Amino acid sequence: MGFPDTFKALSDPARREILLMLRNGRLSAGQIAEKFDMTNATISYHLTQLKKADLVSESRQKNFVYYELNISVFEELMLWLSQFKGKDETDEE
């Protein structure tokens, strides 16, 4: 995973909203598009950026493309971010 692609993907409010939608499970591109006042091409662009950052994966089932969160990337990101939290009294020095 490349952090530059991840942070670039996370910088857009529409992409963050898509990620929040996917936390409850996989959705088709059409289900995602229904929630936005954007063209299908714009939704496709946002989904491509999320895939490029490995934040979502896609699977095809018949005529539908489904997207779901790539939890391992979020776990890696959280682990990396956790190193910036200050030490508390229970941390060893």
mmCIF file of C-alpha atoms in Angstrom:
data_model
loop_
_atom_site.group_PDB
_atom_site.id
_atom_site.type_symbol
_atom_site.label_atom_id
_atom_site.label_comp_id
_atom_site.label_asym_id
_atom_site.label_seq_id
_atom_site.Cartn_x
_atom_site.Cartn_y
_atom_site.Cartn_z
ATOM 1 C CA MET A 1 0.000 0.000 0.000
ATOM 2 C CA GLY A 2 1.222 3.457 -0.821
ATOM 3 C CA PHE A 3 0.355 6.088 1.735
ATOM 4 C CA PRO A 4 0.331 8.894 -0.858
ATOM 5 C CA ASP A 5 -2.453 7.135 -2.813
ATOM 6 C CA THR A 6 -4.292 6.363 0.418
ATOM 7 C CA PHE A 7 -4.249 9.924 1.693
ATOM 8 C CA LYS A 8 -5.130 11.297 -1.733
ATOM 9 C CA ALA A 9 -8.142 8.973 -1.859
ATOM 10 C CA LEU A 10 -9.195 9.917 1.673
ATOM 11 C CA SER A 11 -8.907 13.655 0.943
ATOM 12 C CA ASP A 12 -12.139 13.738 -1.044
ATOM 13 C CA PRO A 13 -15.443 13.997 0.895
ATOM 14 C CA ALA A 14 -17.376 11.903 -1.656
ATOM 15 C CA ARG A 15 -14.855 9.074 -1.370
ATOM 16 C CA ARG A 16 -15.000 9.211 2.415
ATOM 17 C CA GLU A 17 -18.793 8.981 2.171
ATOM 18 C CA ILE A 18 -18.493 5.949 -0.109
ATOM 19 C CA LEU A 19 -16.195 4.283 2.427
ATOM 20 C CA LEU A 20 -18.705 4.958 5.200
ATOM 21 C CA MET A 21 -21.437 3.403 3.081
ATOM 22 C CA LEU A 22 -19.319 0.290 2.557
ATOM 23 C CA ARG A 23 -18.666 -0.278 6.256
ATOM 24 C CA ASN A 24 -22.024 -2.065 6.430
ATOM 25 C CA GLY A 25 -21.120 -4.490 3.651
ATOM 26 C CA ARG A 26 -20.623 -4.681 -0.072
ATOM 27 C CA LEU A 27 -22.635 -2.553 -2.448
ATOM 28 C CA SER A 28 -23.056 -2.474 -6.196
ATOM 29 C CA ALA A 29 -21.897 0.542 -8.166
ATOM 30 C CA GLY A 30 -25.558 1.347 -8.820
ATOM 31 C CA GLN A 31 -26.422 1.273 -5.112
ATOM 32 C CA ILE A 32 -23.542 3.641 -4.409
ATOM 33 C CA ALA A 33 -24.503 5.976 -7.262
ATOM 34 C CA GLU A 34 -28.107 6.226 -5.985
ATOM 35 C CA LYS A 35 -26.883 8.101 -2.912
ATOM 36 C CA PHE A 36 -25.112 10.855 -4.839
ATOM 37 C CA ASP A 37 -26.113 13.644 -7.172
ATOM 38 C CA MET A 38 -23.267 12.857 -9.580
ATOM 39 C CA THR A 39 -22.920 11.296 -12.987
ATOM 40 C CA ASN A 40 -22.085 7.604 -13.205
ATOM 41 C CA ALA A 41 -18.744 8.593 -14.730
ATOM 42 C CA THR A 42 -17.899 10.671 -11.656
ATOM 43 C CA ILE A 43 -18.854 7.825 -9.306
ATOM 44 C CA SER A 44 -16.735 5.473 -11.412
ATOM 45 C CA TYR A 45 -13.790 7.867 -11.098
ATOM 46 C CA HIS A 46 -14.119 7.967 -7.301
ATOM 47 C CA LEU A 47 -14.358 4.177 -7.110
ATOM 48 C CA THR A 48 -11.267 3.874 -9.308
ATOM 49 C CA GLN A 49 -9.335 6.153 -6.958
ATOM 50 C CA LEU A 50 -10.417 4.059 -3.955
ATOM 51 C CA LYS A 51 -9.357 0.868 -5.751
ATOM 52 C CA LYS A 52 -6.015 2.423 -6.723
ATOM 53 C CA ALA A 53 -5.404 3.122 -3.038
ATOM 54 C CA ASP A 54 -6.463 -0.470 -2.182
ATOM 55 C CA LEU A 55 -9.137 0.878 0.149
ATOM 56 C CA VAL A 56 -11.828 -1.067 -1.702
ATOM 57 C CA SER A 57 -11.916 -4.207 -3.787
ATOM 58 C CA GLU A 58 -14.315 -5.071 -6.546
ATOM 59 C CA SER A 59 -15.945 -8.321 -7.552
ATOM 60 C CA ARG A 60 -18.200 -9.130 -10.451
ATOM 61 C CA GLN A 61 -21.352 -11.158 -10.191
ATOM 62 C CA LYS A 62 -23.316 -11.557 -13.405
ATOM 63 C CA ASN A 63 -24.008 -8.026 -14.677
ATOM 64 C CA PHE A 64 -23.122 -6.267 -11.428
ATOM 65 C CA VAL A 65 -19.889 -4.944 -9.973
ATOM 66 C CA TYR A 66 -19.749 -4.968 -6.177
ATOM 67 C CA TYR A 67 -17.405 -2.994 -3.963
ATOM 68 C CA GLU A 68 -16.321 -3.724 -0.426
ATOM 69 C CA LEU A 69 -13.822 -2.352 2.058
ATOM 70 C CA ASN A 70 -10.327 -3.764 2.152
ATOM 71 C CA ILE A 71 -10.114 -3.981 5.944
ATOM 72 C CA SER A 72 -6.434 -4.973 6.005
ATOM 73 C CA VAL A 73 -5.444 -1.609 4.501
ATOM 74 C CA PHE A 74 -7.456 0.224 7.156
ATOM 75 C CA GLU A 75 -5.789 -1.867 9.860
ATOM 76 C CA GLU A 76 -2.349 -1.048 8.467
ATOM 77 C CA LEU A 77 -3.237 2.635 8.300
ATOM 78 C CA MET A 78 -4.538 2.624 11.885
ATOM 79 C CA LEU A 79 -1.390 0.891 13.080
ATOM 80 C CA TRP A 80 0.770 3.471 11.331
ATOM 81 C CA LEU A 81 -1.288 6.379 12.727
ATOM 82 C CA SER A 82 -1.188 4.967 16.254
ATOM 83 C CA GLN A 83 2.545 5.644 16.475
ATOM 84 C CA PHE A 84 1.768 9.365 16.674
ATOM 85 C CA LYS A 85 -0.276 9.148 19.846
ATOM 86 C CA GLY A 86 1.526 10.492 22.876
ATOM 87 C CA LYS A 87 2.788 8.192 25.559
ATOM 88 C CA ASP A 88 0.599 7.829 28.596
ATOM 89 C CA GLU A 89 1.538 6.802 32.103
ATOM 90 C CA THR A 90 1.141 3.091 31.362
ATOM 91 C CA ASP A 91 3.666 3.098 28.477
ATOM 92 C CA GLU A 92 7.140 1.891 29.286
ATOM 93 C CA GLU A 93 10.044 4.168 28.507
#
